[in-house]
Short mmCIF file of C-alpha atoms and ligand atoms in Angstrom, two decimals:
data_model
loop_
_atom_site.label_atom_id
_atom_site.label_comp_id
_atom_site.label_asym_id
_atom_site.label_seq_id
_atom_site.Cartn_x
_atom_site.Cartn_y
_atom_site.Cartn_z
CA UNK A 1 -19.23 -13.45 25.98
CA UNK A 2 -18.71 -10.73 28.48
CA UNK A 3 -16.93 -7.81 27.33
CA UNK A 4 -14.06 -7.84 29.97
CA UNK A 5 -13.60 -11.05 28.91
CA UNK A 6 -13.74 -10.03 25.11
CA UNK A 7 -11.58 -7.35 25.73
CA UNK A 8 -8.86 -9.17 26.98
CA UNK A 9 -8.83 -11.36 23.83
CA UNK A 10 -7.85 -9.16 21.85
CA UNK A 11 -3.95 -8.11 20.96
CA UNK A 12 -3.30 -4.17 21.96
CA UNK A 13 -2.42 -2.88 18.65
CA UNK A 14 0.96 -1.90 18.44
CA UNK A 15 0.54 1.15 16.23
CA UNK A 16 -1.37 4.08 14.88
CA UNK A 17 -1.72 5.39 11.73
CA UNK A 18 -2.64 8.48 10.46
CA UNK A 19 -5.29 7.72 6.88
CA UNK A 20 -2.65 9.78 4.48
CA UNK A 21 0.04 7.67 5.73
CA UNK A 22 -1.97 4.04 5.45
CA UNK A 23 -2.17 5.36 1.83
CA UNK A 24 1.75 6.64 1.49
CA UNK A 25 4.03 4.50 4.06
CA UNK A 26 1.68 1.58 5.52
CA UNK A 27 -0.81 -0.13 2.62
CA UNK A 28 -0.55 -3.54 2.28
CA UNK A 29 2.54 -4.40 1.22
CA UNK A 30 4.98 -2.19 3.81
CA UNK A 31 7.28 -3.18 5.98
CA UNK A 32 7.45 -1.57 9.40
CA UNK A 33 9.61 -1.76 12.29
CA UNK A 34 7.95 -0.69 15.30
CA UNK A 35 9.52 -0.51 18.85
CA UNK A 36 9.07 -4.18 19.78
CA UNK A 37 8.75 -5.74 16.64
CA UNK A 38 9.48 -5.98 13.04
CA UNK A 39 5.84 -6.45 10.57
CA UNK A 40 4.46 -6.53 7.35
CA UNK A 41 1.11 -4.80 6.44
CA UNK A 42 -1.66 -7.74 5.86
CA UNK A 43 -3.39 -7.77 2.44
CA UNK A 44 -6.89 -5.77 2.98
CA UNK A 45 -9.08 -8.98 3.50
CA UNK A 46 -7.58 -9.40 6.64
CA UNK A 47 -7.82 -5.67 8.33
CA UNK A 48 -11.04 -4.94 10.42
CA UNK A 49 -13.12 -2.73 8.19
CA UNK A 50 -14.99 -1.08 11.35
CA UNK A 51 -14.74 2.66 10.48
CA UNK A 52 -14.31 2.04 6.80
CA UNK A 53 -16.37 4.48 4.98
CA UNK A 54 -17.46 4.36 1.18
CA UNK A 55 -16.02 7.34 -0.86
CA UNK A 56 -18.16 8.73 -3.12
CA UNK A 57 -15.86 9.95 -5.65
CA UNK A 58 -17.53 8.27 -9.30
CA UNK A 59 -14.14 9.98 -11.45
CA UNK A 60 -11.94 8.42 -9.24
CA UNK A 61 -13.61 4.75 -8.91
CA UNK A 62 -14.05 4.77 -12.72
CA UNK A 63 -10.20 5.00 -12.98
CA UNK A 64 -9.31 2.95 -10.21
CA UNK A 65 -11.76 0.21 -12.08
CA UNK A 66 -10.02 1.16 -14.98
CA UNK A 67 -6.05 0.79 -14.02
CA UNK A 68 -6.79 -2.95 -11.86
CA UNK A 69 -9.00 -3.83 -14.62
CA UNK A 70 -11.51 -5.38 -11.51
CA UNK A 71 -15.28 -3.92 -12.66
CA UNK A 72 -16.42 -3.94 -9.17
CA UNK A 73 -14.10 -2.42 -7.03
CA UNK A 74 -15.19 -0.23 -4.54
CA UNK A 75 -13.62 2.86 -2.42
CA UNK A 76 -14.08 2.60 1.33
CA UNK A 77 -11.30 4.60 3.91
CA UNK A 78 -8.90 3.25 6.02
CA UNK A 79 -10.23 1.79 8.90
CA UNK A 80 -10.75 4.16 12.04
CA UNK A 81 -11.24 3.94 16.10
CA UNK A 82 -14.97 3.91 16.39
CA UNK A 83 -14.78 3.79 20.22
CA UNK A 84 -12.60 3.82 22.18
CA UNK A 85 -14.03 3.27 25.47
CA UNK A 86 -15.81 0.65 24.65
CA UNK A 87 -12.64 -0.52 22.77
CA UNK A 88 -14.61 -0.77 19.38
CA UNK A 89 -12.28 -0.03 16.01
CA UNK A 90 -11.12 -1.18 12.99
CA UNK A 91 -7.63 -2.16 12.47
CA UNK A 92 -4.87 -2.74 10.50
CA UNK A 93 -3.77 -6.43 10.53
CA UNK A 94 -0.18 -6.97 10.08
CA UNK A 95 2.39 -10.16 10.51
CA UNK A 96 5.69 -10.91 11.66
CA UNK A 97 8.40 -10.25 8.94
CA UNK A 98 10.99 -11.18 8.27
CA UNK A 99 11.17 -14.59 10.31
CA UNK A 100 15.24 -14.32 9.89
CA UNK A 101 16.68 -12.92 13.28
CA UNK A 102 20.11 -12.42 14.89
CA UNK A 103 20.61 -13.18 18.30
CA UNK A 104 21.56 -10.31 20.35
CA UNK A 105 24.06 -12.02 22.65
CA UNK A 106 28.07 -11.50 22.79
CA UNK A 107 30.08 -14.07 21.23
CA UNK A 108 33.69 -14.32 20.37
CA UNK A 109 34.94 -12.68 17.05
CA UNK A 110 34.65 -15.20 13.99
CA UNK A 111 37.16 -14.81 10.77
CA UNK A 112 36.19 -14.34 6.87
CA UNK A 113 38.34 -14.51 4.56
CA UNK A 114 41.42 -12.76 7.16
CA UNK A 115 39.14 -10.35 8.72
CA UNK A 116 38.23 -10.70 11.88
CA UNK A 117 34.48 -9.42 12.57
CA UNK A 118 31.68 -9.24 15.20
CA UNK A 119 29.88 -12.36 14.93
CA UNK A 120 26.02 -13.04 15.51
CA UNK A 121 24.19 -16.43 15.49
CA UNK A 122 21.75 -16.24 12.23
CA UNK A 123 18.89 -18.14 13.56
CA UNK A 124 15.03 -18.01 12.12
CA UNK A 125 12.22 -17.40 14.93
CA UNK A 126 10.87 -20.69 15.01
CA UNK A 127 14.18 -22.45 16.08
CA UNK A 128 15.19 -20.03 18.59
CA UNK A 129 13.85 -22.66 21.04
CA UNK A 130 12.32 -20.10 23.76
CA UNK A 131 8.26 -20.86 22.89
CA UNK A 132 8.17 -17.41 22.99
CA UNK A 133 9.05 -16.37 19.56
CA UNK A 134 11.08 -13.34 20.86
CA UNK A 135 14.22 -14.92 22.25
CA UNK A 136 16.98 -17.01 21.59
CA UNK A 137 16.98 -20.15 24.49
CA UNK A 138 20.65 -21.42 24.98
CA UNK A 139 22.72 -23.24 28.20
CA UNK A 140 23.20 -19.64 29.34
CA UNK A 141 19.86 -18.32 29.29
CA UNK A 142 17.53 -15.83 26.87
CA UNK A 143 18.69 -13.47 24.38
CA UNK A 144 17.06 -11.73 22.38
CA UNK A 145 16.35 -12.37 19.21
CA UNK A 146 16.31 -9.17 16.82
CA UNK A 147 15.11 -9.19 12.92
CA UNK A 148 17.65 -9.14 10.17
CA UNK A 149 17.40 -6.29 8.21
CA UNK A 150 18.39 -7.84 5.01
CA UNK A 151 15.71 -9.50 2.79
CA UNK A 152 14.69 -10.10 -0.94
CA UNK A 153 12.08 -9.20 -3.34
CA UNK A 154 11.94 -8.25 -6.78
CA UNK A 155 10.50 -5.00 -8.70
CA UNK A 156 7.09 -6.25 -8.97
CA UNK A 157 6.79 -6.01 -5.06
CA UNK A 158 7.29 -9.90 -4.25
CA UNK A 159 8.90 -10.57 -0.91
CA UNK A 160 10.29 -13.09 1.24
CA UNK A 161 13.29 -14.08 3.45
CA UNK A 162 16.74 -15.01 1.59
CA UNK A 163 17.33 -18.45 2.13
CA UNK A 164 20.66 -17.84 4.37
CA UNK A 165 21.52 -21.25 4.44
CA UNK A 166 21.11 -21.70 0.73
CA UNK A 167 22.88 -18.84 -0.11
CA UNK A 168 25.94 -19.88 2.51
CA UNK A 169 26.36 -22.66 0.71
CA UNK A 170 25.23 -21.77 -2.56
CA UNK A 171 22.72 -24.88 -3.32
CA UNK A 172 18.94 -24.34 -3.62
CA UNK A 173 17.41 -26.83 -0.47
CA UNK A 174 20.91 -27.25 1.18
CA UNK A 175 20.28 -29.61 3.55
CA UNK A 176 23.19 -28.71 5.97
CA UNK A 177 22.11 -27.90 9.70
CA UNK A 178 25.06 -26.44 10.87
CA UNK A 179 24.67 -23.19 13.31
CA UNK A 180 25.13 -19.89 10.94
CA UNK A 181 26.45 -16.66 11.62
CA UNK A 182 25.83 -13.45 10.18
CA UNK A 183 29.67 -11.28 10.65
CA UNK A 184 30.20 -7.30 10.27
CA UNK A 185 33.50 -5.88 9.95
CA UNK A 186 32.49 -2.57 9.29
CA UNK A 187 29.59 -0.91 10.71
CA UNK A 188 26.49 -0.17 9.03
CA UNK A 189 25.41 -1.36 5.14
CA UNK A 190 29.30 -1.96 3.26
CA UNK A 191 27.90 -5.27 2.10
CA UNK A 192 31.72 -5.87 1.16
CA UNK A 193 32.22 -6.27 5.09
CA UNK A 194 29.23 -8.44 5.73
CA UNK A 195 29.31 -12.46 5.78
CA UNK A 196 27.35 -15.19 6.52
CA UNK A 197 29.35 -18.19 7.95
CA UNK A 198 28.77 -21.46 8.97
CA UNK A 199 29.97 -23.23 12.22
CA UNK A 200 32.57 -25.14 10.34
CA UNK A 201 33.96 -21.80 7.90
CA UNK A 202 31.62 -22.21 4.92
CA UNK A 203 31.99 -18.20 4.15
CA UNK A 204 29.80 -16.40 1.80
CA UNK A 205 30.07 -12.43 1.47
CA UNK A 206 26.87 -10.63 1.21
CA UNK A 207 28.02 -8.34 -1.69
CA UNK A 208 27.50 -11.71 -3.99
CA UNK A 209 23.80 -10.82 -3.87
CA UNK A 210 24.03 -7.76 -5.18
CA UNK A 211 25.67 -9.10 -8.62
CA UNK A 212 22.21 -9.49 -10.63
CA UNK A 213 24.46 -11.78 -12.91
CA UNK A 214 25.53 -14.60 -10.09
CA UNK A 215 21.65 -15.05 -9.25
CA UNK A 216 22.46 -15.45 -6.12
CA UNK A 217 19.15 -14.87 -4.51
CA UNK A 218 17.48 -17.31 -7.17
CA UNK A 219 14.49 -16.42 -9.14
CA UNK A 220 11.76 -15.01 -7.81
CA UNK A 221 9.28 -17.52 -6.78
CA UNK A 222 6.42 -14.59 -6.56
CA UNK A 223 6.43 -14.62 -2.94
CA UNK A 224 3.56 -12.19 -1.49
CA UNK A 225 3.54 -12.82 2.52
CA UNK A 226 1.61 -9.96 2.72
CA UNK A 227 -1.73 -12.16 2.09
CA UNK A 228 -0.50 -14.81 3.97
CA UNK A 229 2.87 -16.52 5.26
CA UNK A 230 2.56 -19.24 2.51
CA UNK A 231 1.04 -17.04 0.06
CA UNK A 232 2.26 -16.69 -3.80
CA UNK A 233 1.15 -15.42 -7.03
CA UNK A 234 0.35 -19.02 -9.58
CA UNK A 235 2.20 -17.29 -12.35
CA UNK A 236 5.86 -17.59 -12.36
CA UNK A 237 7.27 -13.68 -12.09
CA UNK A 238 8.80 -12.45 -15.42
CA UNK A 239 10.65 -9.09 -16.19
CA UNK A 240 10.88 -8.90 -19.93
CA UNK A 241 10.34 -12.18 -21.18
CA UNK A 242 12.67 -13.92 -18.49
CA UNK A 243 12.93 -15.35 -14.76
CA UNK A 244 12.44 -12.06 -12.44
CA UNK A 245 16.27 -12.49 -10.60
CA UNK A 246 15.82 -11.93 -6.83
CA UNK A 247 17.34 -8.88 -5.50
CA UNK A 248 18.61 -7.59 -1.90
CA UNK A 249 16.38 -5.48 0.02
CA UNK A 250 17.18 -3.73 2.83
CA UNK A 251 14.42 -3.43 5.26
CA UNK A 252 14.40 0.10 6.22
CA UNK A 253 15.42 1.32 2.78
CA UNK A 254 13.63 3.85 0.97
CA UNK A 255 13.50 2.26 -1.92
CA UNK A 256 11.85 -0.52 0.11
CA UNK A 257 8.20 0.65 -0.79
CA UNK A 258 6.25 2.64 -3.17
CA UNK A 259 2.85 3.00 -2.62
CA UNK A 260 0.84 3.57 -6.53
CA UNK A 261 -1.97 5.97 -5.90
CA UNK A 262 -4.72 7.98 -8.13
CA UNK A 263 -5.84 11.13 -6.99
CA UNK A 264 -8.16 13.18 -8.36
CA UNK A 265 -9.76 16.98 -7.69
CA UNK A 266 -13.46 16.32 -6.96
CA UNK A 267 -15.29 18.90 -9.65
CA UNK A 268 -18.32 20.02 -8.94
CA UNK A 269 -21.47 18.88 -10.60
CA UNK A 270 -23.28 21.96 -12.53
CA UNK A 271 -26.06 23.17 -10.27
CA UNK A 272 -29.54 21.57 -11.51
CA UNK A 273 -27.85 19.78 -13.82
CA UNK A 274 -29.07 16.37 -14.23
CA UNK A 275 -25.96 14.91 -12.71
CA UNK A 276 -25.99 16.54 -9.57
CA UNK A 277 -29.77 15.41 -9.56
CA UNK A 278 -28.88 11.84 -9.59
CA UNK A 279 -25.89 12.44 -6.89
CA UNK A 280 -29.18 13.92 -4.69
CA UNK A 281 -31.08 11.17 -5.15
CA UNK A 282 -28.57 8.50 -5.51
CA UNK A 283 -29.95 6.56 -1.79
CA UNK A 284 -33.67 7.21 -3.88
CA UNK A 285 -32.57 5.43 -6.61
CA UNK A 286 -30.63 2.80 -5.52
CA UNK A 287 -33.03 -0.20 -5.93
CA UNK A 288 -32.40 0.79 -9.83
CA UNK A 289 -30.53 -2.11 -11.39
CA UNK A 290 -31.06 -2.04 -15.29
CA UNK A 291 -32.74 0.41 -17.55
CA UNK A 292 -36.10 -1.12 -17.58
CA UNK A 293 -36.87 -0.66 -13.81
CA UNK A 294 -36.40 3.17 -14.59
CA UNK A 295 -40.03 3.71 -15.61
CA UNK A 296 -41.55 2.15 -12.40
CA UNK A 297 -39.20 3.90 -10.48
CA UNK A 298 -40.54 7.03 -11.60
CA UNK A 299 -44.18 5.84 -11.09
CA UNK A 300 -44.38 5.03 -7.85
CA UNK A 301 -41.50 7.22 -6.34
CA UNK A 302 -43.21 10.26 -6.42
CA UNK A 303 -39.68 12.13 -5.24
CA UNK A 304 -38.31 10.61 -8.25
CA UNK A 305 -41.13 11.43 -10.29
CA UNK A 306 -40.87 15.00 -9.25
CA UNK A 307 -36.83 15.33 -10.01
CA UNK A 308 -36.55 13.28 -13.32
CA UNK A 309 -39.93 13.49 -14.70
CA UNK A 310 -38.55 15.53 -18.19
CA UNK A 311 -35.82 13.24 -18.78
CA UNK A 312 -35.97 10.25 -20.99
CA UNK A 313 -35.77 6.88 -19.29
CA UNK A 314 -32.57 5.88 -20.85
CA UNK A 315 -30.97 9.32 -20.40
CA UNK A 316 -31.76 8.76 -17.06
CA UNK A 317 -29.88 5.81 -16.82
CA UNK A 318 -26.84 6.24 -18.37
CA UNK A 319 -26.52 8.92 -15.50
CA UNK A 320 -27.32 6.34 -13.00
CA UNK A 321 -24.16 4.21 -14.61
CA UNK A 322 -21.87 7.45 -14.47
CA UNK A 323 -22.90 8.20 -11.02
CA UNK A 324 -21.75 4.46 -9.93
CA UNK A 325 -18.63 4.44 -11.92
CA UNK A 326 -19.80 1.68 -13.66
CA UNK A 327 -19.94 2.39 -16.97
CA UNK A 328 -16.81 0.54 -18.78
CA UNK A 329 -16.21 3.29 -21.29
CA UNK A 330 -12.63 4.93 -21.30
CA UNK A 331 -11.97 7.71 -18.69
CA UNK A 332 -10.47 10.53 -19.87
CA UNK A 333 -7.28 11.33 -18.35
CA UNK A 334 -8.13 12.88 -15.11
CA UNK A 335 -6.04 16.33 -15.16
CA UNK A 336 -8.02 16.84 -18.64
CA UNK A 337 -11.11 17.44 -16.69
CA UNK A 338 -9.89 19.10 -13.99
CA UNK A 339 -8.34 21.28 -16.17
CA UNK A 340 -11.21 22.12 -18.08
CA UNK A 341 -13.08 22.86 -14.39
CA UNK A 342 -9.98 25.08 -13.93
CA UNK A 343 -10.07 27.44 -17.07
CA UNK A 344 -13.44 27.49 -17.63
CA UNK A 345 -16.72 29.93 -15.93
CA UNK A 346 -16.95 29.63 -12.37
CA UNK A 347 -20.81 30.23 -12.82
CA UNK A 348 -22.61 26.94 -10.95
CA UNK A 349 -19.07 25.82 -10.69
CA UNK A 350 -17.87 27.75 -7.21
CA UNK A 351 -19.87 27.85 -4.34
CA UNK A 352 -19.33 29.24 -0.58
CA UNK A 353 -21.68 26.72 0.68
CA UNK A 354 -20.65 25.23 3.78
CA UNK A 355 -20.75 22.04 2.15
CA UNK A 356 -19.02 23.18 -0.92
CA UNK A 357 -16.21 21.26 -2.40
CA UNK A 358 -14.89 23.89 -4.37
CA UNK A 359 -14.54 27.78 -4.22
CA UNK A 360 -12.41 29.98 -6.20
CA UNK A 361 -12.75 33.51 -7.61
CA UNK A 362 -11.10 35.31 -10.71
CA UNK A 363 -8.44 37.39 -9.46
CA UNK A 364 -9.33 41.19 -11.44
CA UNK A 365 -5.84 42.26 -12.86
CA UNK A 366 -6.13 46.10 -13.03
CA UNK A 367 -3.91 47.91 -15.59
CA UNK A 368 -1.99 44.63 -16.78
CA UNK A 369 1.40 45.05 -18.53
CA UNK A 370 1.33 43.98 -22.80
CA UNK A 371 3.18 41.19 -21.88
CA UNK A 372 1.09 39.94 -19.39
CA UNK A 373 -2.04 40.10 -21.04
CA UNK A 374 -0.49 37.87 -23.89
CA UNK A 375 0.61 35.38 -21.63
CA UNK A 376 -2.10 35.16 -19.56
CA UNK A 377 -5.93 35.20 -20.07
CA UNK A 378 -6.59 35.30 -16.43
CA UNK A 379 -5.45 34.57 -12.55
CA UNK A 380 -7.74 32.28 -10.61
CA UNK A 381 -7.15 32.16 -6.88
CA UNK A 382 -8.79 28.73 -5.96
CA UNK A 383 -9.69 29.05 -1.86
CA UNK A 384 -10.81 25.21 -1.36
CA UNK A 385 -10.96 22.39 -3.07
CA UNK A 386 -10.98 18.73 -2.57
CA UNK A 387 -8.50 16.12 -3.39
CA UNK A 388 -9.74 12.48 -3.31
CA UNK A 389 -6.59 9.77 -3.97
CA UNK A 390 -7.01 6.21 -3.80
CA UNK A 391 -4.19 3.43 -3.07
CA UNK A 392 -3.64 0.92 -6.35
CA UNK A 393 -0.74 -0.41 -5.80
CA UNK A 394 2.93 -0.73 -5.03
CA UNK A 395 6.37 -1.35 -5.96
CA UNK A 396 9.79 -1.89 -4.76
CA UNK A 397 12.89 -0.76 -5.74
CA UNK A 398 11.89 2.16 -8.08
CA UNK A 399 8.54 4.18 -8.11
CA UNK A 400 6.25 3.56 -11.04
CA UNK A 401 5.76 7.21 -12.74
CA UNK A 402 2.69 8.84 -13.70
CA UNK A 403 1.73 10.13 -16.85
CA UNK A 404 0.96 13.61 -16.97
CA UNK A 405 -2.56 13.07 -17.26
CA UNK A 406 -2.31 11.48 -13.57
CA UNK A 407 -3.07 7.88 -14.32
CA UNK A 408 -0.20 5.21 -13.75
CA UNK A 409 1.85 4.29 -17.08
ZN1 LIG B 501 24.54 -15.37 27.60
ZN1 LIG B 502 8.64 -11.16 -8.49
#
């Protein structure tokens, strides 16, 4: 196919995203109202992994295999603009959330319960009747049709719409096809002054959903429209033993998203040592998949030969393992090491190298005070190092904490 014609194909994307905020604000998972429309972040099998580079960071992979308990999971970055002349570049795919919209068109004042409020129709997108998924199509013309900003999900990061009409007239699969409206007395989130209505006066207030004990929402149902607009988990959710109750969300909330990351400090490998060998070499000995190829390896690679000829073959290999992060043995926790790289000799350890991932010098105290000395052994001013996090996770509602040692508890 030509390329103008190609070209043309394909969507503009409607966003950019910066790779420290892909891992913070827009990973899988995240809602985000842009200008012209209202979206979800796609699950990672559906993003365009052009730009996506692997991250060779063994510590971190090891714990990343570690805390999703999935043996071969790799690190790769966030997708990036390879060119963009030529319009060639991965991308973040993301779909349209919620489906719920109000119709932005002026209508007389509607009544609940003796207060008289602004009233909106409470349509979803694919009865709005305009083929164009954007507007509301009535005798009078378009109108646009703007995303509620009210949804549900539980802890464990399942979403989905509320079921308005269900929860207007409070039965699971109500049947009813009446018009709805969503009224506001007040302005702004006073969920006591919010109601969703029905043409003939069916009234519920939107404050019932935020009683966890009148279940209003339902149970969760594991929703996860992030992987697909159909998509759910097979396992029914459970908080403690029980039914995970569905709770109110509001869209733009902070508490709407929390991405879970793992970061670690990348430590230097001990010049010579025979780790850092094996990090040289890794592309050399790739074609090494189990400890009996290591001997021909060494034969008839004479690079190989050269590097690892004093080391024992199965030395050799569990180095191989540790380099790939494959090696299922427990990780210590990772501000253990990191520590130890911080308190220990900088001999091998810092290096000025261009390439260098970490330089820091002892700071010489001249003349120090009694009390300082007791206190502390030394001062160590650290001038670069490099911090390598990786995205495992998310919640909503409350942030999952770390344990000191950095890992997710
Ligand atoms: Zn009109
Ligand atoms: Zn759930």
């Amino acid at each position: 196919m030509p390329v103008s014609n190609r070209r043309r194909q394909l969507p503009p994307p409607l966003g950019e995203a910066r790779p420290s905020q892909v891992l913070q604000l827009y990973g899988p998972g995240a809602m985000v109202d842009l200008p012209e429309h209202s979206v979800l972040i796609g699950g990672l099998d559906a993003w365009n992994t052009r730009g996506c580079e692997p991250i060779y960071e063994p510590r971190l992979q090891q714990l990343v295999r570690q805390t999703t308990g999935n043996p071969r999971i790799g690190l790769r970055t966030p997708p990036k603009e390879i060119d963009r002349l030529k319009n060639i570049s991965g991308s973040i795919k993301a779909l349209r959330f919620p489906e719920w919209c109000v119709v932005q068109k002026k209508i007389p004042d509607r009544v609940a319960f003796g207060i008289s409020c602004r009233a909106r129709l409470l349509v979803h997108y694919l009865s709005a009747g305009s083929g164009d998924f954007k507007d509301y199509r009535d005798e009078d013309g378009k109108h646009r049709l703007v995303p509620i900003r009210f949804v549900m999900a539980c802890p464990h990061g399942h979403l989905s719409d509320i079921r308005w009409r269900d929860f207007c007239f409070r039965q699971f699969n109500c049947e009813n096809t009446e018009r709805l409206y969503l009224l506001e007395a007040g302005t702004g989130n006073d969920f006591t002054q919010i109601f969703v209505q029905s043409e003939s006066g069916v009234t519920r207030k939107l404050a019932d959903a935020l009683i966890p004990e009148s279940k209003a929402l339902g149970f969760c149902q594991g929703a996860t429209p992030w992987l697909g607009r159909r998509s759910r988990d097979s396992e029914p959710c459970m908080t403690n033993g029980e039914r995970t109750v569905s709770r109110l969300l509001v869209r733009s909330a902070t508490n709407a998203y929390f991405s879970e990351t793992i970061s670690v400090i990348s430590l230097p490998e001990e010049a010579g040592s025979l780790a850092k060998r094996v990090t040289e070499l890794k592309d050399e000995l790739a074609g090494i998949e189990a400890e009996g190829d290591v001997s021909a390896a060494l034969k008839f690679n004479p690079r190989l030969k050269n590097a690892f000829a004093d080391v024992d073959p199965a030395e050799l290999w569990r180095a191989i393992e540790a380099q790939r992060g494959g090696s299922g043995s427990e990780v210590s926790q990772p501000k253990d090491e990191e520590l130890r790289l911080l308190i220990g000799s900088m001999d091998d350890v810092s290096s000025t190298a261009e390439d260098s991932l970490f330089e820091a010098v002892v700071l010489p105290t001249n003349n120090p005070q009694p009390w300082f000395s007791t206190a502390i052994k030394r001062v160590l001013l650290v001038k670069r190092l490099q911090e390598v996090q990786a995205l495992v996770g998310f919640t909503r509602f409350t942030a999952r904490t770390s344990s000191l040692g950095g890992l997710p508890i």
